[in-house]
mmCIF file of C-alpha atoms in Angstrom:
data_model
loop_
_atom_site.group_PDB
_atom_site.id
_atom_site.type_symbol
_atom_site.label_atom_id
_atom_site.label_comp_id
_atom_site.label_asym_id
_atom_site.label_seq_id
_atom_site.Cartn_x
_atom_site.Cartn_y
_atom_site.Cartn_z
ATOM 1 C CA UNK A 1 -58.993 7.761 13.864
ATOM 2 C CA UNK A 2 -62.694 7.049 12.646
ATOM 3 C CA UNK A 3 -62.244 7.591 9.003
ATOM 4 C CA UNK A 4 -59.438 5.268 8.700
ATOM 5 C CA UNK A 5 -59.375 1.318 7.589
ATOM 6 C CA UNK A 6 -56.889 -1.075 7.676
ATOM 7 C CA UNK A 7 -56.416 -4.399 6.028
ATOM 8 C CA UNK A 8 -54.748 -7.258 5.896
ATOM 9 C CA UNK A 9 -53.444 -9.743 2.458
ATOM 10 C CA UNK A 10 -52.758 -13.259 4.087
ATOM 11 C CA UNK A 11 -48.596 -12.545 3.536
ATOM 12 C CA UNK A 12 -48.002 -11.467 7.383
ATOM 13 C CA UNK A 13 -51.415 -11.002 9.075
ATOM 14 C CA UNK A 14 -49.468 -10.905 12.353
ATOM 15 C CA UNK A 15 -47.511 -7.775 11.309
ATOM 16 C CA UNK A 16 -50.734 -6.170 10.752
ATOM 17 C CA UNK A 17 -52.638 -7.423 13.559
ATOM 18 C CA UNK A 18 -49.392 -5.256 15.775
ATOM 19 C CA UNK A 19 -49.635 -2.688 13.931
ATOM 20 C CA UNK A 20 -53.941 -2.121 14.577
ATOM 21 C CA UNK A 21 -53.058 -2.729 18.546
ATOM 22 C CA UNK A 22 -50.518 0.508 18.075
ATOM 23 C CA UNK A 23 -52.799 2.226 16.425
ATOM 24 C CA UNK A 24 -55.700 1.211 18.461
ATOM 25 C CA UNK A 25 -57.876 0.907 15.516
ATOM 26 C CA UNK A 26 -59.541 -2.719 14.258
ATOM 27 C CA UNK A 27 -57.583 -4.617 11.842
ATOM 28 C CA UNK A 28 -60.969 -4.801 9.177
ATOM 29 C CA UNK A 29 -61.174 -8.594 7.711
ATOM 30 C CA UNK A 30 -60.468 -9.369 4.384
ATOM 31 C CA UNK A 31 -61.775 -12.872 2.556
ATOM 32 C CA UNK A 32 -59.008 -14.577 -0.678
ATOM 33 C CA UNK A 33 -61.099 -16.942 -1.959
ATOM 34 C CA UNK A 34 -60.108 -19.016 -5.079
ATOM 35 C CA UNK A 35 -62.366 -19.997 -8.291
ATOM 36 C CA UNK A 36 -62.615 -23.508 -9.710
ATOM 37 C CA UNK A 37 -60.047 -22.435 -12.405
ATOM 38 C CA UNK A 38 -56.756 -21.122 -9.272
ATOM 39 C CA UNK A 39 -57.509 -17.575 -9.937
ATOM 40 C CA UNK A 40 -57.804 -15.529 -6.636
ATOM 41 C CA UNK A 41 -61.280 -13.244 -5.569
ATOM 42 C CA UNK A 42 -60.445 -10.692 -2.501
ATOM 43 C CA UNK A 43 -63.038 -9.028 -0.830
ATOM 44 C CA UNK A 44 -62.428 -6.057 1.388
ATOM 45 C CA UNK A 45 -65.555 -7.060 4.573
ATOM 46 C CA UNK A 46 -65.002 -3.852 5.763
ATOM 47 C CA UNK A 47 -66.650 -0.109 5.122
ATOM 48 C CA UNK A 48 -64.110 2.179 2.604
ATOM 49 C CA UNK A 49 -66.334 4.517 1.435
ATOM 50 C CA UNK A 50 -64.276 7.712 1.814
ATOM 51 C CA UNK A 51 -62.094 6.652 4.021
ATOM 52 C CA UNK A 52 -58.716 6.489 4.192
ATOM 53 C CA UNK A 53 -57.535 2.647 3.266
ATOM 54 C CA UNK A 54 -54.034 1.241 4.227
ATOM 55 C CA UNK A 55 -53.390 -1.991 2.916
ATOM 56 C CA UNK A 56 -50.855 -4.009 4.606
ATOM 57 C CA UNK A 57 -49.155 -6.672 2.424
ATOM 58 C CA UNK A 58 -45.089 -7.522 2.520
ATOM 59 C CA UNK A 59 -44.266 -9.512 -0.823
ATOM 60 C CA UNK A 60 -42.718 -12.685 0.260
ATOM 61 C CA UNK A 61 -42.692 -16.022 -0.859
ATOM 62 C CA UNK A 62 -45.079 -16.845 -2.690
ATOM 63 C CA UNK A 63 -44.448 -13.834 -3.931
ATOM 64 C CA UNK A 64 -46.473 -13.641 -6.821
ATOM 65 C CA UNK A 65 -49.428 -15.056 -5.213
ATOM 66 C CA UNK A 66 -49.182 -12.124 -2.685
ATOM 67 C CA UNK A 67 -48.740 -9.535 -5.400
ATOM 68 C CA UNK A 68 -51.807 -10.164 -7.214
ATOM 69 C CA UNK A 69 -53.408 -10.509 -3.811
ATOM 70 C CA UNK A 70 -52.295 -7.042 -2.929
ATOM 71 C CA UNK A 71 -53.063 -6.112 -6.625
ATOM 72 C CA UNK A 72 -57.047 -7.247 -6.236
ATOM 73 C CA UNK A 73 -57.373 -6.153 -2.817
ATOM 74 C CA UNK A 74 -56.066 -2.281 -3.958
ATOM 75 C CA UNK A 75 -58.798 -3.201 -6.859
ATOM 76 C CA UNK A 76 -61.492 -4.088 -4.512
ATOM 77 C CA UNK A 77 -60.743 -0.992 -2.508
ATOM 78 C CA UNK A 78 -60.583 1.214 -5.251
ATOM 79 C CA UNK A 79 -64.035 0.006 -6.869
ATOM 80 C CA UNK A 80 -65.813 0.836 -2.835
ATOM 81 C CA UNK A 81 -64.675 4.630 -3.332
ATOM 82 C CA UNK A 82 -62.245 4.411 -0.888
ATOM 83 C CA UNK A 83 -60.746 8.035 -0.882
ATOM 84 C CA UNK A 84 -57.188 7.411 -0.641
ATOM 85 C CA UNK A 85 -55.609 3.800 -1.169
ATOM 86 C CA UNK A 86 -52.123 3.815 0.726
ATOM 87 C CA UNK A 87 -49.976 -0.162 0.060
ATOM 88 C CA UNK A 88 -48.020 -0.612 2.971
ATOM 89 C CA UNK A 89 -45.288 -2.858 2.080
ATOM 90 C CA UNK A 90 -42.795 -3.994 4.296
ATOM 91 C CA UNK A 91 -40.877 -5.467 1.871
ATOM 92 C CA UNK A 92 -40.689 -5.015 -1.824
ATOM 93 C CA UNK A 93 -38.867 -7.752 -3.176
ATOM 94 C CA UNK A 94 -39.032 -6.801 -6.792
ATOM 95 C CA UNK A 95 -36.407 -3.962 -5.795
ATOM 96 C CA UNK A 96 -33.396 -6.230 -6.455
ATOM 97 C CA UNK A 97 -34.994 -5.690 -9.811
ATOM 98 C CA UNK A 98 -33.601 -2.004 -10.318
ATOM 99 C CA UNK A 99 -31.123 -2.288 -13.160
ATOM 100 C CA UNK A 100 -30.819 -2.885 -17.062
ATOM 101 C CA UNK A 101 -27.504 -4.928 -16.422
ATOM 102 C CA UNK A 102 -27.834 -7.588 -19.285
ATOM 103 C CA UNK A 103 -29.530 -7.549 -22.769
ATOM 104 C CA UNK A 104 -33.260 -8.024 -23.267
ATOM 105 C CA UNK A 105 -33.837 -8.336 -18.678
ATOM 106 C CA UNK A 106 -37.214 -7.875 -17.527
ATOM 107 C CA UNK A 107 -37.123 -4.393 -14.883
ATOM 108 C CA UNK A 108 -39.296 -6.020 -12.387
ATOM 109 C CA UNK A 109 -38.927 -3.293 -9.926
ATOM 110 C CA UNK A 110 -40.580 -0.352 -12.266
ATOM 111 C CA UNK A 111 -43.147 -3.025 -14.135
ATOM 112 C CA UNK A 112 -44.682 -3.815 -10.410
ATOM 113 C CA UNK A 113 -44.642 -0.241 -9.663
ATOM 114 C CA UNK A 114 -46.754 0.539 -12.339
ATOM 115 C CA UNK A 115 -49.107 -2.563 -11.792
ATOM 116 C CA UNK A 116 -49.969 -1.171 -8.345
ATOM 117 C CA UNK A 117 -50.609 2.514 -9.272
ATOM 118 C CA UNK A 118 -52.706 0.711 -11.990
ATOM 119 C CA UNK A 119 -54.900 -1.380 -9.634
ATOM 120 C CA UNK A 120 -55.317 2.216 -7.562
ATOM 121 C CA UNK A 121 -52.984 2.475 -5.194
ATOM 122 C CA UNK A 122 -52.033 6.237 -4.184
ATOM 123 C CA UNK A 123 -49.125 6.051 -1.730
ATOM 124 C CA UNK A 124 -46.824 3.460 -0.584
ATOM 125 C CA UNK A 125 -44.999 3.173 2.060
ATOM 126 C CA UNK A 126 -41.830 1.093 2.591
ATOM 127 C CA UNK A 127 -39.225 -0.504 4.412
ATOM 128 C CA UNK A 128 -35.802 -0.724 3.034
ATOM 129 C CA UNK A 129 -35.898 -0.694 -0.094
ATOM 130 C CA UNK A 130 -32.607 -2.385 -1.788
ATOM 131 C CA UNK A 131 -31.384 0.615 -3.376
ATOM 132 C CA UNK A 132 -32.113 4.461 -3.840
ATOM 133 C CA UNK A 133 -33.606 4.183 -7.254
ATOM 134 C CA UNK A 134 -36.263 2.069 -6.619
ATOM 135 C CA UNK A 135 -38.073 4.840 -4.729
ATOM 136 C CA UNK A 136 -38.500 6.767 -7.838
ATOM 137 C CA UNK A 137 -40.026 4.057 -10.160
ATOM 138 C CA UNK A 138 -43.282 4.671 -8.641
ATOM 139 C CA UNK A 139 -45.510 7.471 -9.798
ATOM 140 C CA UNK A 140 -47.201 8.348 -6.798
ATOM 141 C CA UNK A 141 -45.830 9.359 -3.345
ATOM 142 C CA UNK A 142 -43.464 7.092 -1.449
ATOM 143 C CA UNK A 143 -42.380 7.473 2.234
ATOM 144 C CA UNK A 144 -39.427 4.957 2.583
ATOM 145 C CA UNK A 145 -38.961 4.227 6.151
ATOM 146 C CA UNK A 146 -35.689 2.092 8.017
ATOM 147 C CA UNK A 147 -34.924 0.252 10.794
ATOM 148 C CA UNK A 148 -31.896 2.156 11.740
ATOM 149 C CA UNK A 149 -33.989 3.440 15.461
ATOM 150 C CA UNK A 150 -34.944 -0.185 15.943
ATOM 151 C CA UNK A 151 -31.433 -1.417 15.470
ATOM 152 C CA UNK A 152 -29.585 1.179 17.009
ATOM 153 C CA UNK A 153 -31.488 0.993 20.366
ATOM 154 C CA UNK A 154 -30.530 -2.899 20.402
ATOM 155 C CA UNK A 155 -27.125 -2.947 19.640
ATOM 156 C CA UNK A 156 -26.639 0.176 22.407
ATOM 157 C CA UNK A 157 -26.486 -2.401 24.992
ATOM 158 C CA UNK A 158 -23.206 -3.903 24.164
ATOM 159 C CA UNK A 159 -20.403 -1.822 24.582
ATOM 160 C CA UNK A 160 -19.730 -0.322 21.312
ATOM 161 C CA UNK A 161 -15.962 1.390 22.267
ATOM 162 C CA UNK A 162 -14.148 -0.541 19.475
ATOM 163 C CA UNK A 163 -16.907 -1.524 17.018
ATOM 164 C CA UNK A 164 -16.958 -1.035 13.617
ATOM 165 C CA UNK A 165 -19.919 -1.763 11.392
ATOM 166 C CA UNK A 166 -19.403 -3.230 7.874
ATOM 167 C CA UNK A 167 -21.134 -3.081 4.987
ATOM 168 C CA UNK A 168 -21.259 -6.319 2.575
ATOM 169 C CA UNK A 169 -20.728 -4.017 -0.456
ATOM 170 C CA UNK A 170 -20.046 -0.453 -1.118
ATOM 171 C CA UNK A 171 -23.569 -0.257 -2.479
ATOM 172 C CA UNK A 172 -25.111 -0.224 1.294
ATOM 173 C CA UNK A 173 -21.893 1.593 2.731
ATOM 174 C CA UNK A 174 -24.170 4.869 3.041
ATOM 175 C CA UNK A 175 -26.786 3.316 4.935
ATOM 176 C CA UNK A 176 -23.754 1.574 7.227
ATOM 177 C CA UNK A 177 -22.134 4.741 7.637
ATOM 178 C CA UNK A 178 -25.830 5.960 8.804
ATOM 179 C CA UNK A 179 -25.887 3.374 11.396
ATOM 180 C CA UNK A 180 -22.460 4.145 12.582
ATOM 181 C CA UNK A 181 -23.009 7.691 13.037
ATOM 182 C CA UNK A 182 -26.366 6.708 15.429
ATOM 183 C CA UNK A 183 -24.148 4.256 17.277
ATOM 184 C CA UNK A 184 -20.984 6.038 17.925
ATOM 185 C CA UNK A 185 -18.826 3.562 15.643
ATOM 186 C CA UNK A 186 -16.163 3.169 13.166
ATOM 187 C CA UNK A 187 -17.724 2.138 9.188
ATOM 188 C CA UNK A 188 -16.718 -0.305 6.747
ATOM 189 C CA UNK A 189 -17.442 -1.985 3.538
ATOM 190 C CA UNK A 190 -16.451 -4.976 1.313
ATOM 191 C CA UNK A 191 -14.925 -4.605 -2.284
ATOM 192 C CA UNK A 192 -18.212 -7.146 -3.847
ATOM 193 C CA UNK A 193 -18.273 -8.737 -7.074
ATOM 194 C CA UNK A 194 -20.873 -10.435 -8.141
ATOM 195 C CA UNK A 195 -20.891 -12.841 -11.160
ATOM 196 C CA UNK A 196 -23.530 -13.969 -14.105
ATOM 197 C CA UNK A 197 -24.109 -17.048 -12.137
ATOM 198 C CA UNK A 198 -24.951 -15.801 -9.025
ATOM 199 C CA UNK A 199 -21.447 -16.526 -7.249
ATOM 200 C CA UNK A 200 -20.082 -13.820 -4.963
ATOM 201 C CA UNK A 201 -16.643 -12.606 -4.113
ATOM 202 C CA UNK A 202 -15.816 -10.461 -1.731
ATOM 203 C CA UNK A 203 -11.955 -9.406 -2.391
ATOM 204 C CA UNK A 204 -11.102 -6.825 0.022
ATOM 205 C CA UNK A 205 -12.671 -5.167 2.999
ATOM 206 C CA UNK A 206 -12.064 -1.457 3.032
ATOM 207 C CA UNK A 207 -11.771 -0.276 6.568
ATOM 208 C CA UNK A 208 -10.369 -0.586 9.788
ATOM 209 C CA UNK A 209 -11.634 -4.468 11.760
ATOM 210 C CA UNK A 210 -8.281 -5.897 13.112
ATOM 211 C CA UNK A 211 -8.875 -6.420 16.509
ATOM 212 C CA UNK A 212 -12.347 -4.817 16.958
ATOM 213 C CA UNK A 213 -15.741 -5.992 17.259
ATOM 214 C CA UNK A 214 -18.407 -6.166 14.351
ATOM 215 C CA UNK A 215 -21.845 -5.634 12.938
ATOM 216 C CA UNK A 216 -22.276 -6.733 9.351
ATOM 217 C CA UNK A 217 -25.150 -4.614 8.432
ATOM 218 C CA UNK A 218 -27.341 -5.927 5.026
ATOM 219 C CA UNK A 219 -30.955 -4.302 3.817
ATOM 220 C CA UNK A 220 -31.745 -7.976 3.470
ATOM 221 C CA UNK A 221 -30.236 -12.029 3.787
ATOM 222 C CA UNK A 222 -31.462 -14.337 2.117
ATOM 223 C CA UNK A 223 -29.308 -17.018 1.155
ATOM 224 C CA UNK A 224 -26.504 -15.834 3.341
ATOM 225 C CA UNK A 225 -23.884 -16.030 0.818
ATOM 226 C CA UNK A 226 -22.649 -12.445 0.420
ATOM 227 C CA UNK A 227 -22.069 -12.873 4.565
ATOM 228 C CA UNK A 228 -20.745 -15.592 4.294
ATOM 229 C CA UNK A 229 -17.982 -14.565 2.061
ATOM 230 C CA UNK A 230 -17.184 -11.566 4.234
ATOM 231 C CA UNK A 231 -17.103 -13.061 7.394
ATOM 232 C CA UNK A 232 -14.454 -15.290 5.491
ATOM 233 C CA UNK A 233 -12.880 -11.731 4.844
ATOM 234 C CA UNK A 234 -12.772 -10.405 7.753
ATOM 235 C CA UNK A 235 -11.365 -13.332 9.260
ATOM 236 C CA UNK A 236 -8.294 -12.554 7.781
ATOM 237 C CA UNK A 237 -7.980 -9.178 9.663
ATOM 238 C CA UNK A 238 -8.552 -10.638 13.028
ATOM 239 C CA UNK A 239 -11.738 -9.044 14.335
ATOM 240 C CA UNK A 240 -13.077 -9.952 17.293
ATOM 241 C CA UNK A 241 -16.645 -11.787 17.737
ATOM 242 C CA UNK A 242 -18.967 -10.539 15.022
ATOM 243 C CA UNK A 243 -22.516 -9.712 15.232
ATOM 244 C CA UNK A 244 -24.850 -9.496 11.750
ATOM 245 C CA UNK A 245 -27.944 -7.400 11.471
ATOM 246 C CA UNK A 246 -30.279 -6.984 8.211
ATOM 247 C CA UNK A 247 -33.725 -5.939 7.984
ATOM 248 C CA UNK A 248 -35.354 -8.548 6.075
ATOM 249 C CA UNK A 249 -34.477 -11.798 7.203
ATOM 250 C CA UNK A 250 -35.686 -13.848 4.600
ATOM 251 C CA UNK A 251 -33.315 -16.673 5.378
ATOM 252 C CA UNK A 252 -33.693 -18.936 2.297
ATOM 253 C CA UNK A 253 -32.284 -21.970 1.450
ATOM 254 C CA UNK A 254 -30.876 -22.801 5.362
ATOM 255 C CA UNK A 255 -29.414 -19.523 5.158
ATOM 256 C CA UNK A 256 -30.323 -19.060 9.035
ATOM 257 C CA UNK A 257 -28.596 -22.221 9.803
ATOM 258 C CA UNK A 258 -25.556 -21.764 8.133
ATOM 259 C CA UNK A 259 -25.085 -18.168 9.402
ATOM 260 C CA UNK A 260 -25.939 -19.086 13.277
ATOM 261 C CA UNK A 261 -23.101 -22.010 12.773
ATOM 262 C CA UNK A 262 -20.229 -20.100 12.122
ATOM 263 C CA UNK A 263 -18.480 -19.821 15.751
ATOM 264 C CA UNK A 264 -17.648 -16.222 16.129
ATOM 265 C CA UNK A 265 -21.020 -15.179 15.179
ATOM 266 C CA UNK A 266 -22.575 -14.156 18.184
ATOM 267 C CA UNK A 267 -26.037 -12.628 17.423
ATOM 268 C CA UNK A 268 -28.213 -12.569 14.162
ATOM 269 C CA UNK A 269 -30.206 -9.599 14.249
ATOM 270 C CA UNK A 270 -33.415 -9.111 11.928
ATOM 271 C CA UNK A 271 -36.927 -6.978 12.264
ATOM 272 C CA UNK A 272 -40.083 -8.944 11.430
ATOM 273 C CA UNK A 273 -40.818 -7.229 8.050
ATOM 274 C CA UNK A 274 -41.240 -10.674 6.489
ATOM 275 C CA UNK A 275 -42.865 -14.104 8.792
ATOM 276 C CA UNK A 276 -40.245 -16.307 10.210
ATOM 277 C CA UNK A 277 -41.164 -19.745 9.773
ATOM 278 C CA UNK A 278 -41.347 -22.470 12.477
ATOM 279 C CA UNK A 279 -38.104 -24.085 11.881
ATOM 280 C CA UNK A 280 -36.576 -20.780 11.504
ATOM 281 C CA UNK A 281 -35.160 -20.921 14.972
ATOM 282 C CA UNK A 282 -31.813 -20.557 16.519
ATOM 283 C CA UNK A 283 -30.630 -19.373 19.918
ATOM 284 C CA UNK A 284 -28.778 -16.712 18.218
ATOM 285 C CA UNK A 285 -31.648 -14.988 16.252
ATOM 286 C CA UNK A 286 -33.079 -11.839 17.253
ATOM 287 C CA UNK A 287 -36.563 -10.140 16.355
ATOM 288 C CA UNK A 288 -37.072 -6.614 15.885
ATOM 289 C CA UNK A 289 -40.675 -5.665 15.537
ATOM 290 C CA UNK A 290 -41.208 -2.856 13.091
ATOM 291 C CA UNK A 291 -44.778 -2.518 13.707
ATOM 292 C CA UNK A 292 -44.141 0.734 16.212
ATOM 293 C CA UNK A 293 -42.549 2.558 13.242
ATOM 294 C CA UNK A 294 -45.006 1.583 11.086
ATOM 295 C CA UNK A 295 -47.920 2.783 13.257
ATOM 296 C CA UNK A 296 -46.417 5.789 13.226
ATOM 297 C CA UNK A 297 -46.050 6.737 9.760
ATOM 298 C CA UNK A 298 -49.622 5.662 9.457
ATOM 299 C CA UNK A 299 -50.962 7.828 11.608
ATOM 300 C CA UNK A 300 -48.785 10.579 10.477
ATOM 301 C CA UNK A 301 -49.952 10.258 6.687
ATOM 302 C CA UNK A 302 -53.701 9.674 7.680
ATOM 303 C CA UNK A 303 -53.302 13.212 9.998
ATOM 304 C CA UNK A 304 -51.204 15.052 7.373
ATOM 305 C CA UNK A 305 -47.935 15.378 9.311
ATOM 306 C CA UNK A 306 -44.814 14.902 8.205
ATOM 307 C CA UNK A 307 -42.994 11.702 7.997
ATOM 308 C CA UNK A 308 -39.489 12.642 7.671
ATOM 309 C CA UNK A 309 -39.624 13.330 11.554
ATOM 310 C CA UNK A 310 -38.948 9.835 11.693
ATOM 311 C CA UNK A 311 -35.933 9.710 9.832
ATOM 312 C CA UNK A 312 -34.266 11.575 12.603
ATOM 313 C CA UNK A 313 -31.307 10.480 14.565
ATOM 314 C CA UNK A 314 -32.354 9.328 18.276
#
């Protein structure tokens, strides 16, 4: 792929670095520099003239130093008449900002939409976005990728005869019911409420889990709350062991620690979409890479092919 370029922001330079090896193609260097006054300077070191740019930049924390990274370095690219600017963005964690549900609320999932397309991007391409919606607040193409291959070929070395995956809320039921389906399992979900200040409850699970094993499938964990409350849930049934899978492990606030405590949690499943720290460590974590899928879907959009092909079941 000669006409191609890929960079990296500084959010998850090992992500990207994976992703070139896959694609056998140099991951092209990028310098963030910083002015006397804290405001950033990116400069793309690499040839875009014409060529087809993929940017590679999840937005985690900080996130707002990452977003008007991936902002200038779109901005950069643009102003080297790149010919098409594609943002590849693991994780978009303005999508929790998708609805009007109080008076006078910012929509931070459209607004940063609009910044990219603004700064030049023309496609994105994402990971799991938190809910359907979000895909249409931008005004260019999007191809929204999941991890449902990744995680499906992992968990198909237990034995899955009496599993049934479970959804925290009925919000990411489809997506469970997806991941059933690929897996041979029962579905579930969990009647969520959540309140103004941020507590959640978890009333009911809806669903058969007495007596049978269980993945507690999330888009993303971050404090570990929500789980938390439904493992409390389904406690009450009598499963068996339980086994909880997200994409983006963001693990915030000793979220990780918490989870990987609880005794009948036996495995905590996440894809590397966002860094793990250091001290995020615990016997029971698993690491997914991503970067495979993502390869893929790069090549496929730089060749003109379709995309979709990757959605199917395997």
């Amino acid at each position: 792929m000669r006409d191609i370029a890929v960079f990296s922001g500084s959010a998850h330079p090992d992500l990207a670095r994976e992703v070139c090896a896959h694609l056998a193609v140099p991951l092209s260097p990028t310098r963030v520099s910083r002015f006397a006054n804290d405001c950033l300077e990116v400069q793309l070191q690499a040839n875009c003239r014409e060529r087809d740019v993929f940017l590679i930049q999840p937005l985690v924390r900080p996130v707002q130093e990452h977003l008007v990274e991936l902002l200038l370095m779109c901005d950069a690219a643009r102003g080297a008449s790149a010919a098409r600017i594609t943002v590849v963005m693991p994780h978009y964690s303005y999508a929790r900002s998708d609805k009007k549900d109080a008076p006078r609320i910012s929509l931070g999932g459209r607004l940063v939409a609009d910044l990219l397309v603004a700064a030049g991007a023309s496609r994105v391409l994402a990971m799991t976005l938190h809910s359907p919606q979000v895909h249409g607040f931008f005004t260019v193409p999007v191809d929204h990728l999941h991890a449902l291959r990744e995680m499906a070929a992992h968990f198909r070395q237990y034995d899955l005869s009496r599993t049934t995956v479970v959804s925290p809320d009925l919000g990411n039921a489809k997506e469970a019911a997806a991941f059933a389906r690929r897996i041979g399992a029962q579905v579930a979900a969990g009647a969520k409420q959540r309140y103004p200040d941020d507590r959640v409850t978890i009333s009911s699970v809806i669903g058969d889990v007495t007596g049978r094993d269980v993945i507690v499938l999330d888009d993303e964990i971050a404090k570990g709350s929500t789980v938390l409350e439904l493992l409390d849930r389904l406690r009450e049934s009598g499963p068996r062991p339980v086994r909880v899978a997200c994409t983006h492990g963001l693990f915030a606030a000793g979220a990780l620690k918490r989870l990987s405590g609880q005794p009948d949690v036996l495995e905590i499943v996440c894809t590397n979409t966002v860094p793990m720290s250091a001290d995020e460590h615990t016997d029971k974590l698993r690491v997914l890479s991503i970067a495979p899928a993502l390869a893929e879907a790069v090549r496929r959009i730089h060749n003109g092919e379709s995309v979709s092909a990757l959605f199917e079941e395997a």
